[in-house]
PDB file of C-alpha atoms in Angstrom:
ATOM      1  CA  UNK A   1    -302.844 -94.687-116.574  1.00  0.00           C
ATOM      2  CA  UNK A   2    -305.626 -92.956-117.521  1.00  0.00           C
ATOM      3  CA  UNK A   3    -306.005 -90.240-120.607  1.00  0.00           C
ATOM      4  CA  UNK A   4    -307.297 -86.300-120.011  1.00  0.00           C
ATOM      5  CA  UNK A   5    -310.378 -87.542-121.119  1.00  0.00           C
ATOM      6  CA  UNK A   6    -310.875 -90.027-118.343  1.00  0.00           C
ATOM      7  CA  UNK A   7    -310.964 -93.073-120.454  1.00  0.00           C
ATOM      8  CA  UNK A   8    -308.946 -96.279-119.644  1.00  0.00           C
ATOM      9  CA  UNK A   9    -305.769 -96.129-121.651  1.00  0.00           C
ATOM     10  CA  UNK A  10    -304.637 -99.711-123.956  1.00  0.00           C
ATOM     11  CA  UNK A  11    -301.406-100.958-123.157  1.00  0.00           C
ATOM     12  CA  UNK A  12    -299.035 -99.336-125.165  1.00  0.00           C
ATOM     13  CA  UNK A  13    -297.277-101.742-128.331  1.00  0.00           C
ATOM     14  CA  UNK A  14    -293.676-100.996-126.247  1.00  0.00           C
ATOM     15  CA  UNK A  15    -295.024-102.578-123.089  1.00  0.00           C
ATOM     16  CA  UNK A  16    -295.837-105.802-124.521  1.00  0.00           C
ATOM     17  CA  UNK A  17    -292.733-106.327-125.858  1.00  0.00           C
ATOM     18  CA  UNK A  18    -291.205-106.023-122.155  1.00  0.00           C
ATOM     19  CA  UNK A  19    -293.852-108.576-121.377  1.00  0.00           C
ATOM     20  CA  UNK A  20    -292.574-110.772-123.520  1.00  0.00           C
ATOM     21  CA  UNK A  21    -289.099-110.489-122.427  1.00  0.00           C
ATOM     22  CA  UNK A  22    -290.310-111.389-118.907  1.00  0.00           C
ATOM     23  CA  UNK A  23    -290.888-115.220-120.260  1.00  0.00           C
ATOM     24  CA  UNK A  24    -288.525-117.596-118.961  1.00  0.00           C
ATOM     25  CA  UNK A  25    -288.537-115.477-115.085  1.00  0.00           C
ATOM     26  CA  UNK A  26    -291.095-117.752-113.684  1.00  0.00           C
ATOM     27  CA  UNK A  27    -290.109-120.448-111.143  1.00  0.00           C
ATOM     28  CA  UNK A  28    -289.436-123.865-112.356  1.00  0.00           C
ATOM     29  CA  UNK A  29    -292.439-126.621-112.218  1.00  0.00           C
ATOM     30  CA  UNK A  30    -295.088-124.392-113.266  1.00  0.00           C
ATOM     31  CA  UNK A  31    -298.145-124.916-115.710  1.00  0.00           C
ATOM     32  CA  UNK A  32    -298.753-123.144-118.750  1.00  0.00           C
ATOM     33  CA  UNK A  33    -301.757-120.974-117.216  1.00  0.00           C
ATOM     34  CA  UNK A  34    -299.740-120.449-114.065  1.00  0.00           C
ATOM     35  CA  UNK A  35    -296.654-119.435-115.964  1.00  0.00           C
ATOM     36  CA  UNK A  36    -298.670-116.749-117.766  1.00  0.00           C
ATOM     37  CA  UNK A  37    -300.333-115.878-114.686  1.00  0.00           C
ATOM     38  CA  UNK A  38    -296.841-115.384-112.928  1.00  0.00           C
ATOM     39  CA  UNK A  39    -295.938-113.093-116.303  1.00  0.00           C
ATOM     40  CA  UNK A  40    -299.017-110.814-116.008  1.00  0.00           C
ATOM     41  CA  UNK A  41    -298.428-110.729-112.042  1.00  0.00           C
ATOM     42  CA  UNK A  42    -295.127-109.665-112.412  1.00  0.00           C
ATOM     43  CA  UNK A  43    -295.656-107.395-115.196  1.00  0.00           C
ATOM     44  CA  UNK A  44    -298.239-105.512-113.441  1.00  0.00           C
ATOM     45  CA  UNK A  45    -296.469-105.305-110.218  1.00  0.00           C
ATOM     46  CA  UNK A  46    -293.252-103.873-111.988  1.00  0.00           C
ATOM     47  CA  UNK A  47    -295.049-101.325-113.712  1.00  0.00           C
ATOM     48  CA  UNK A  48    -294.931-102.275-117.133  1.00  0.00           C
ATOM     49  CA  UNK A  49    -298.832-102.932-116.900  1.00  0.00           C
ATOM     50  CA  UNK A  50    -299.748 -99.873-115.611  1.00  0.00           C
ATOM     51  CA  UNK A  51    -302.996 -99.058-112.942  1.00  0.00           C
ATOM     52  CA  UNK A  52    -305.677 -98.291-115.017  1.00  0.00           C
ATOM     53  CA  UNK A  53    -304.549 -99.556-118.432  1.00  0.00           C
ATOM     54  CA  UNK A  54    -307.021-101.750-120.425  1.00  0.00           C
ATOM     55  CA  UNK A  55    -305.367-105.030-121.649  1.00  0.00           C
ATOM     56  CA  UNK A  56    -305.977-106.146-125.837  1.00  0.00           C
ATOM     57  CA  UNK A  57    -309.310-108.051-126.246  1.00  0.00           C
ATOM     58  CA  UNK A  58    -308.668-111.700-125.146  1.00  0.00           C
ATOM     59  CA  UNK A  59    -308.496-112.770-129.193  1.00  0.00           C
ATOM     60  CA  UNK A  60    -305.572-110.604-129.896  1.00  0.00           C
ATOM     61  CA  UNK A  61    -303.811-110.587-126.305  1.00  0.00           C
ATOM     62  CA  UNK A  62    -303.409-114.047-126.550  1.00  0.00           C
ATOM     63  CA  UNK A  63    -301.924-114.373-130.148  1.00  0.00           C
ATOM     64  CA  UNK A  64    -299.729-111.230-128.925  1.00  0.00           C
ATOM     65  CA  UNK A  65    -298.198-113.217-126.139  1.00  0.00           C
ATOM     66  CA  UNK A  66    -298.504-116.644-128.400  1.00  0.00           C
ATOM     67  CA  UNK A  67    -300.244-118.581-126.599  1.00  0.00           C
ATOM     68  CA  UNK A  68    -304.247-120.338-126.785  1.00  0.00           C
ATOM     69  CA  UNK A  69    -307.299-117.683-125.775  1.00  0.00           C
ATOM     70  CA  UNK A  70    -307.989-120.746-123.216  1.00  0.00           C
ATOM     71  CA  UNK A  71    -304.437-120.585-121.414  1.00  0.00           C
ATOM     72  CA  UNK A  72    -305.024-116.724-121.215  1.00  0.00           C
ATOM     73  CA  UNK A  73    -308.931-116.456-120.239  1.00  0.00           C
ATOM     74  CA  UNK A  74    -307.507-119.249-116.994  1.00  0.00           C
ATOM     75  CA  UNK A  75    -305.123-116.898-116.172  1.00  0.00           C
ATOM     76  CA  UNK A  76    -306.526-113.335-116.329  1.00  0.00           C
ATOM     77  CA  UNK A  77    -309.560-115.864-114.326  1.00  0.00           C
ATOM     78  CA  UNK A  78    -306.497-116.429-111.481  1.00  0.00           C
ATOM     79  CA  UNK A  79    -305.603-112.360-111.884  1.00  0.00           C
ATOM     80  CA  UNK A  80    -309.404-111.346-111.186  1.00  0.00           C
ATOM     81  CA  UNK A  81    -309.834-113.303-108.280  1.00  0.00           C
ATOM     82  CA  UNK A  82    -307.030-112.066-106.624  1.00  0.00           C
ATOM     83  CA  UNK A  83    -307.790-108.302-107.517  1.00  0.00           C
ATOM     84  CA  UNK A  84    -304.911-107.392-109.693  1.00  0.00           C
ATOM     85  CA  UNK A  85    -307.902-106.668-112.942  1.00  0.00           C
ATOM     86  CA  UNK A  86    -311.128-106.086-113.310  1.00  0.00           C
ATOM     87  CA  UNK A  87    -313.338-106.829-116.170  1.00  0.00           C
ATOM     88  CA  UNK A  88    -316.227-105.384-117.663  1.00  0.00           C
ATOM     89  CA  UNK A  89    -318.145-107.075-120.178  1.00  0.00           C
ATOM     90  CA  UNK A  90    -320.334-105.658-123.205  1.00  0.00           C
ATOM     91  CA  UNK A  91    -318.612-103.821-126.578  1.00  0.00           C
ATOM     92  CA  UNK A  92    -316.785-101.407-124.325  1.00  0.00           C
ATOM     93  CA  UNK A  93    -316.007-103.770-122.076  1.00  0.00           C
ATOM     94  CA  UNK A  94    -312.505-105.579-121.442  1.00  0.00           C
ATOM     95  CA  UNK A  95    -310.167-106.086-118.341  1.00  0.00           C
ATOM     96  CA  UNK A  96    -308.549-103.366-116.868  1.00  0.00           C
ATOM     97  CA  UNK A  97    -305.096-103.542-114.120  1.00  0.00           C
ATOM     98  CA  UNK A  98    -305.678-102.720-110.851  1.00  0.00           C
ATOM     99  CA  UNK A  99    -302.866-101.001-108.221  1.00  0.00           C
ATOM    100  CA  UNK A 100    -300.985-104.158-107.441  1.00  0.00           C
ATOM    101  CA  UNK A 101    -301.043-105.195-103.812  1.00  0.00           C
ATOM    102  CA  UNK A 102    -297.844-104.772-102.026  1.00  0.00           C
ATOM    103  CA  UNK A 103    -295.989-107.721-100.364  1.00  0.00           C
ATOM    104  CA  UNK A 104    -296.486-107.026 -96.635  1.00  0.00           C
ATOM    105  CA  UNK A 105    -293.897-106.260 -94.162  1.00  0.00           C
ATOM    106  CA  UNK A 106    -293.743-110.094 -92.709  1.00  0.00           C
ATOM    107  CA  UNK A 107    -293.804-111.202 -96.373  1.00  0.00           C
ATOM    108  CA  UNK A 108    -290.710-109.082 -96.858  1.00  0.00           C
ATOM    109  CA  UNK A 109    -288.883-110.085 -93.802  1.00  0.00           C
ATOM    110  CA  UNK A 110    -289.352-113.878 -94.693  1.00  0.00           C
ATOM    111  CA  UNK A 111    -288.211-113.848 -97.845  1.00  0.00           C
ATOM    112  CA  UNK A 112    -285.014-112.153 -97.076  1.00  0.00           C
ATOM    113  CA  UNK A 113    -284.129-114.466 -94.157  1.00  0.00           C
ATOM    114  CA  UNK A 114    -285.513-117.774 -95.996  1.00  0.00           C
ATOM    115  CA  UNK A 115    -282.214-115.920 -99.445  1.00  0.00           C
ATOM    116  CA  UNK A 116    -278.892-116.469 -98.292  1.00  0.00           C
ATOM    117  CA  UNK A 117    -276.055-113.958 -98.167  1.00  0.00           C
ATOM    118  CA  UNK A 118    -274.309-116.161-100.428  1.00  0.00           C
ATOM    119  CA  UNK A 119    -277.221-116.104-102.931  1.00  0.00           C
ATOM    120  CA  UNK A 120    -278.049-112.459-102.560  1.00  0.00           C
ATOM    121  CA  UNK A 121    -274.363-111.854-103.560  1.00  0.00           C
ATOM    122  CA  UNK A 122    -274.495-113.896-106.718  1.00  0.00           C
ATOM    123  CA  UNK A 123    -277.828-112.236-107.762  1.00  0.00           C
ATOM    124  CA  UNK A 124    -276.416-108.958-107.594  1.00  0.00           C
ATOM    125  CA  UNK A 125    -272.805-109.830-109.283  1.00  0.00           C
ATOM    126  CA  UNK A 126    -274.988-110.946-112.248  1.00  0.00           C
ATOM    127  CA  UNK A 127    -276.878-107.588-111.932  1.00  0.00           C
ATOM    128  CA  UNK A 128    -273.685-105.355-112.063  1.00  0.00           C
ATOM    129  CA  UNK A 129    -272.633-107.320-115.119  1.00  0.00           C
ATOM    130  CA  UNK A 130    -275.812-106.796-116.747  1.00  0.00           C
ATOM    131  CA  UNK A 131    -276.494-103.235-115.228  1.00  0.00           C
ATOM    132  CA  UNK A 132    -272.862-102.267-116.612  1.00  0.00           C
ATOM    133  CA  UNK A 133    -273.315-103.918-120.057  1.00  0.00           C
ATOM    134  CA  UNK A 134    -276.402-102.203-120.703  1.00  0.00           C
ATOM    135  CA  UNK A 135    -274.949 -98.940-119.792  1.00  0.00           C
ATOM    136  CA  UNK A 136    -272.155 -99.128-121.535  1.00  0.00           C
ATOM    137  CA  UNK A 137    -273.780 -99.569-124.880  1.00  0.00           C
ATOM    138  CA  UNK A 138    -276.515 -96.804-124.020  1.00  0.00           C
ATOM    139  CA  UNK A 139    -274.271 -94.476-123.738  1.00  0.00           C
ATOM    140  CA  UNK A 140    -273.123 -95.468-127.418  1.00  0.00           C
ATOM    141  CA  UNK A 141    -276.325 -95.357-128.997  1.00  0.00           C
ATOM    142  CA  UNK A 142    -278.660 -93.855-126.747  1.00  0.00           C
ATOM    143  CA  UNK A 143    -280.945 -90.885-128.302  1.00  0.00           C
ATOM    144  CA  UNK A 144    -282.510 -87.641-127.258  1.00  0.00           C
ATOM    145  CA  UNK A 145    -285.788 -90.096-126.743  1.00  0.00           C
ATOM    146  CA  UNK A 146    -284.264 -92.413-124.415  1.00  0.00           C
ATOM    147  CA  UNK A 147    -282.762 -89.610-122.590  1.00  0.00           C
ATOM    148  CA  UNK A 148    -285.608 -87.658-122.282  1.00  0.00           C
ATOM    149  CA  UNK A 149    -287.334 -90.707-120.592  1.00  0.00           C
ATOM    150  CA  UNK A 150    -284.813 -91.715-118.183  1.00  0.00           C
ATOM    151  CA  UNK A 151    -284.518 -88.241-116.896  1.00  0.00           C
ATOM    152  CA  UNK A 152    -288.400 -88.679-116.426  1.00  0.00           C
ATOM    153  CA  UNK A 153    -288.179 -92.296-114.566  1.00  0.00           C
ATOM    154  CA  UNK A 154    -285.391 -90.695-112.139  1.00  0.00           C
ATOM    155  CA  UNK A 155    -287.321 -87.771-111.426  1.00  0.00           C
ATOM    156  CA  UNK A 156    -290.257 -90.069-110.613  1.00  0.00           C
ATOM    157  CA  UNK A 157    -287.891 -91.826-108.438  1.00  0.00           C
ATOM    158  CA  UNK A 158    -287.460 -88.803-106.816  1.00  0.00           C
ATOM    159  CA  UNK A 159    -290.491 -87.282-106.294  1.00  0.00           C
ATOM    160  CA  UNK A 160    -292.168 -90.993-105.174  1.00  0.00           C
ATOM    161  CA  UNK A 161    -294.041 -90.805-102.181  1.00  0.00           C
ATOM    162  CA  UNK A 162    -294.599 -94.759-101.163  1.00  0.00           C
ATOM    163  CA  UNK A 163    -291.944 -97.514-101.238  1.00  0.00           C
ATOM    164  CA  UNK A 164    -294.514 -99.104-103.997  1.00  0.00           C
ATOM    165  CA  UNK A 165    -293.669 -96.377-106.533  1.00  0.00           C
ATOM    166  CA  UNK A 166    -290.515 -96.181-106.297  1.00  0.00           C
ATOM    167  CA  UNK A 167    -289.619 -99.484-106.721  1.00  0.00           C
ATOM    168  CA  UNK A 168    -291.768 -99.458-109.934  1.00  0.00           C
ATOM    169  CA  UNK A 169    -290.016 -95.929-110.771  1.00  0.00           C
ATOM    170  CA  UNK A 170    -286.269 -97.831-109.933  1.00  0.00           C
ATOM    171  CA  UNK A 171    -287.296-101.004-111.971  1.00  0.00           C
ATOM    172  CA  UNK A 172    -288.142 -98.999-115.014  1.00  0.00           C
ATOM    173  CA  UNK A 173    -284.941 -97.157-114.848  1.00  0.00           C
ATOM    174  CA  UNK A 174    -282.868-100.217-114.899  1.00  0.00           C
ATOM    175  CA  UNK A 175    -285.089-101.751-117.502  1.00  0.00           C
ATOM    176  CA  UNK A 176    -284.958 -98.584-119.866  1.00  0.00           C
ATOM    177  CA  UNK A 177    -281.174 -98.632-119.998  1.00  0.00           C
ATOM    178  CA  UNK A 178    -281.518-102.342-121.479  1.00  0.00           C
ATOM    179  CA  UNK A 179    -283.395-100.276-124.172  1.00  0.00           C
ATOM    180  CA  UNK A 180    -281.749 -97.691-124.821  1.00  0.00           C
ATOM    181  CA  UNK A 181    -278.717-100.161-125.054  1.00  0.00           C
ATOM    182  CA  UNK A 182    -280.952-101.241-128.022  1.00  0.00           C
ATOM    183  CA  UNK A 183    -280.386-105.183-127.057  1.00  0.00           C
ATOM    184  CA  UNK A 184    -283.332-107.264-126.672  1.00  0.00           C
ATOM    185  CA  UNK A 185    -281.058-109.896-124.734  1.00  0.00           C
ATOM    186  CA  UNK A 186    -279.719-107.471-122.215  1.00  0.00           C
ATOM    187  CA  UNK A 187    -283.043-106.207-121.482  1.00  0.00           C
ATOM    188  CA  UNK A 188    -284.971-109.692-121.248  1.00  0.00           C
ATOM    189  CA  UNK A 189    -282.157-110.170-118.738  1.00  0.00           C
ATOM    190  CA  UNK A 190    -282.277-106.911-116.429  1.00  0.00           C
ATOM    191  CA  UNK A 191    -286.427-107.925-116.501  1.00  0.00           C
ATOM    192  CA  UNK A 192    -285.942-110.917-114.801  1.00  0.00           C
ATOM    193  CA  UNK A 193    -283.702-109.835-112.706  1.00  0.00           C
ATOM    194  CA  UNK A 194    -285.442-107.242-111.468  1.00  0.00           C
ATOM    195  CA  UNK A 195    -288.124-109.451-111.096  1.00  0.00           C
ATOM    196  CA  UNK A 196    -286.482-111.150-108.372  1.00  0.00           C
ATOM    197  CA  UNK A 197    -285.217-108.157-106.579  1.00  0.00           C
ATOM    198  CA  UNK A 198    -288.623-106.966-106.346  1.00  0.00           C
ATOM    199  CA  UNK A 199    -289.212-108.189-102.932  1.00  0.00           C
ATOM    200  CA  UNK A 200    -285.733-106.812-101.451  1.00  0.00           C
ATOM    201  CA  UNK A 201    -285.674-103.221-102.960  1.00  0.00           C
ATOM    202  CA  UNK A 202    -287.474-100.248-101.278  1.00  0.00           C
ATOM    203  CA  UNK A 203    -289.342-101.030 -98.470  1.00  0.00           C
ATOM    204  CA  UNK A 204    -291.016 -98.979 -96.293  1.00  0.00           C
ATOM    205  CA  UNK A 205    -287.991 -98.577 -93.832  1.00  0.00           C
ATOM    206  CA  UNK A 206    -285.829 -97.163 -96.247  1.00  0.00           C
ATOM    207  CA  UNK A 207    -284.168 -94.356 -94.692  1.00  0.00           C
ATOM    208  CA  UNK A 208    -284.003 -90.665 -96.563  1.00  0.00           C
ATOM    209  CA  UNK A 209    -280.206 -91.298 -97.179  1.00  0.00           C
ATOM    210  CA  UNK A 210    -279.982 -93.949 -99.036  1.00  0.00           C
ATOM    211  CA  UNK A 211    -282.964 -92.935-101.336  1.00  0.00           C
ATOM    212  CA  UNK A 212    -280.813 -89.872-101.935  1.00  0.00           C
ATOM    213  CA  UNK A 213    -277.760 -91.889-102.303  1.00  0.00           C
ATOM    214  CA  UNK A 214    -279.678 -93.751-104.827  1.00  0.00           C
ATOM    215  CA  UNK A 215    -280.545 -90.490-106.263  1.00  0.00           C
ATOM    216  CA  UNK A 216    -277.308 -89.314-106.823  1.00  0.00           C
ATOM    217  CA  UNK A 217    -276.021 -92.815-108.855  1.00  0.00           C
ATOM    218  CA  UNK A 218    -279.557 -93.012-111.043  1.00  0.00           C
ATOM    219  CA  UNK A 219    -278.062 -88.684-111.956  1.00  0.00           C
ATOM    220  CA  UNK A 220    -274.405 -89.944-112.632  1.00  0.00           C
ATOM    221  CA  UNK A 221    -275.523 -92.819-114.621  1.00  0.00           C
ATOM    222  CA  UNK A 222    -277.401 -90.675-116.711  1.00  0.00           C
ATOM    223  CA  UNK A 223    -274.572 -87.996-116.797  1.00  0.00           C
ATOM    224  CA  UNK A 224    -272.743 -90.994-118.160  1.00  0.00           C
ATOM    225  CA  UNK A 225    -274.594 -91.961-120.663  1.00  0.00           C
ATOM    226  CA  UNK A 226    -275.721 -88.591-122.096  1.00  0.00           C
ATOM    227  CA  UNK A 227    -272.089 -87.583-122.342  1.00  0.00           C
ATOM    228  CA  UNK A 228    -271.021 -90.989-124.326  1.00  0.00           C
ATOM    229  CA  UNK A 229    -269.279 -91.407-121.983  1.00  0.00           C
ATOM    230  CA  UNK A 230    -269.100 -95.758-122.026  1.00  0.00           C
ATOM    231  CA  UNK A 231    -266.458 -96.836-119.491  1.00  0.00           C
ATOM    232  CA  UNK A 232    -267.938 -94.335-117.026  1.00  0.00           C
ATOM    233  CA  UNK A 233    -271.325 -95.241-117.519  1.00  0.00           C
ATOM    234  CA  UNK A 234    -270.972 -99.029-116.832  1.00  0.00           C
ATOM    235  CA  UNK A 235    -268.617 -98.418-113.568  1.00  0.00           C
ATOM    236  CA  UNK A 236    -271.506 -95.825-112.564  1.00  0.00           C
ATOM    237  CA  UNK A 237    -273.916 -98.813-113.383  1.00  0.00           C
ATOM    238  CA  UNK A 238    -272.058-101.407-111.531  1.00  0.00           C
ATOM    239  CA  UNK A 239    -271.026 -99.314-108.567  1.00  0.00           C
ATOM    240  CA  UNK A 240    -274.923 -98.706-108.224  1.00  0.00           C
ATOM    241  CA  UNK A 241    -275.865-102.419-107.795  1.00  0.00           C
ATOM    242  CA  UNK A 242    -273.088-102.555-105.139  1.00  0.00           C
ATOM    243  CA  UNK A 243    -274.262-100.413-103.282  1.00  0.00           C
ATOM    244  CA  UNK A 244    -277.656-101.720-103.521  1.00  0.00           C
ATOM    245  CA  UNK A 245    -276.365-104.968-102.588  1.00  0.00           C
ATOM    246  CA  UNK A 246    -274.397-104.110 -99.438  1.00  0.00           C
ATOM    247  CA  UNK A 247    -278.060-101.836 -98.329  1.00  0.00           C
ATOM    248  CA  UNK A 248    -280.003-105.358 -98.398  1.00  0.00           C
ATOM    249  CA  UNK A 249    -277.159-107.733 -97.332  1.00  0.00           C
ATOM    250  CA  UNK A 250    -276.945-105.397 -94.417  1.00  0.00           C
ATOM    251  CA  UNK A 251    -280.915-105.304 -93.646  1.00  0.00           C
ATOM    252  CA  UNK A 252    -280.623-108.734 -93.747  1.00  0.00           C
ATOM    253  CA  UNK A 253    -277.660-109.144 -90.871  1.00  0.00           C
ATOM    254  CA  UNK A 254    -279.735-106.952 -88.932  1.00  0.00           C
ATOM    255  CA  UNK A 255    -282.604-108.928 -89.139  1.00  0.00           C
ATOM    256  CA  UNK A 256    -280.680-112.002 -88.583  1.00  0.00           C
ATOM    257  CA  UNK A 257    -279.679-110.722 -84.757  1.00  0.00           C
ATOM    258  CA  UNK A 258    -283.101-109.368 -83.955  1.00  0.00           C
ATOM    259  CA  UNK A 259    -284.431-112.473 -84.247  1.00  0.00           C
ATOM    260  CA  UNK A 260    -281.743-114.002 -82.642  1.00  0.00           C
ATOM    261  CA  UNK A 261    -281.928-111.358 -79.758  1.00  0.00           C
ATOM    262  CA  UNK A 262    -285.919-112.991 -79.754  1.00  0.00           C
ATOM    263  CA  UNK A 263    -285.347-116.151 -79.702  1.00  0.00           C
TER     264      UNK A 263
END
């Protein structure tokens, strides 16, 4: 994100707090640095490090996240090398996120054949719950602020012109409900979640329907919650993750039988 002036932007106080919720998403039998690395990585390529933002100098970033300056100069090291920042050095200097690269379509493919249909179903059961928790309390104590934002992620949803962006626009949404549901526990959850649909959600051969389809639920959940409406918000919640769930379990069958038709 950059300002009108054209300077690099500082990640915002609100987006390391989501950072910080992210902790505990990374996959078992990791390091320190490569647990931190995963954290950034993931951070970045939901959106909640934004292209263009300028991370905290090393000295506070690292007592931010709570952890040594030598755990975090390893891993922004590991970030560098693959692209995802880019640092400067000097008294203006500092690291700055990239555009995260996007998983490729073989990438993509692989990882949905190597999750079973069994597993896929139990990630999205626990995202209903959590999708229909959160919405059910933010439509109890959501305010004019958290409104006002939503509106804005769904439009960007909308109006997104890769798969890349709207993924990051979708993740947001889900992730902003969490907040607006004012529960640090519900939100920590729907991160890491989300963290693990990331490689399912919004690919490239999505077709125009069910974007709009998806459309339509992000409107009614929002209808929902702006009318207090709690009930109807968290069946509009949970009937959204269905649906998302049947689009992928489906995309998955159908790869399943082209490759059998291959083979």
């Amino acid at each position: 994100m950059k300002s009108g002036s054209g300077e690099d932007v500082t990640v915002s106080p609100a987006a390391i707090r989501l950072l910080l919720l992210l902790r505990g998403s990374e996959p078992e039998g990791l390091g320190r640095t490569e647990q931190v690395t995963y954290m950034l990585e993931t951070a970045i390529a939901m959106g909640i490090l934004g292209e263009g933002e300028r991370l905290p100098r090393e000295s506070v970033f690292s007592a931010e996240l709570g952890i040594s300056s030598i755990t975090l100069r390893q891993a922004l090291n590991t970030l560098r090398l693959k692209g995802v920042i880019t640092t400067s050095r000097g008294r203006s200097g500092g690291s700055v996120v990239q555009k995260p690269k996007e998983p490729s379509a073989e990438e993509i493919r692989h990882k949905l054949l190597q999750t079973s249909t069994e597993d896929l179903r139990d990630l999205w059961d626990h995202c209903a719950a959590v999708a229909a928790a959160s919405a059910k309390l933010a439509a109890q104590r959501a305010d004019e602020q958290d409104l006002k934002y939503l509106n804005g992620l769904a439009e960007r949803f909308n109006l997104s012109a890769t798969a890349q962006e709207r993924r990051r626009a979708d993740t947001r949404f889900h992730v902003t409900v969490g907040v607006a549901a004012q529960s640090s526990r519900l939100t920590a959850s729907m991160l890491q979640i989300q963290a693990e649909l990331s490689g399912f959600l919004w690919t490239d051969h999505e077709d125009v329907f069910a974007i709009a389809e998806a459309s339509r639920e992000h409107a009614y959940i929002l209808q929902c919650i702006a009318e207090h409406d709690a009930p109807a918000a968290a069946s509009a919640a949970e009937l959204h993750s269905s649906s998302e769930m049947e689009r992928v379990i489906k995309q998955r069958l159908q790869m399943l039988m082209m490759s059998e038709e291959d083979a």
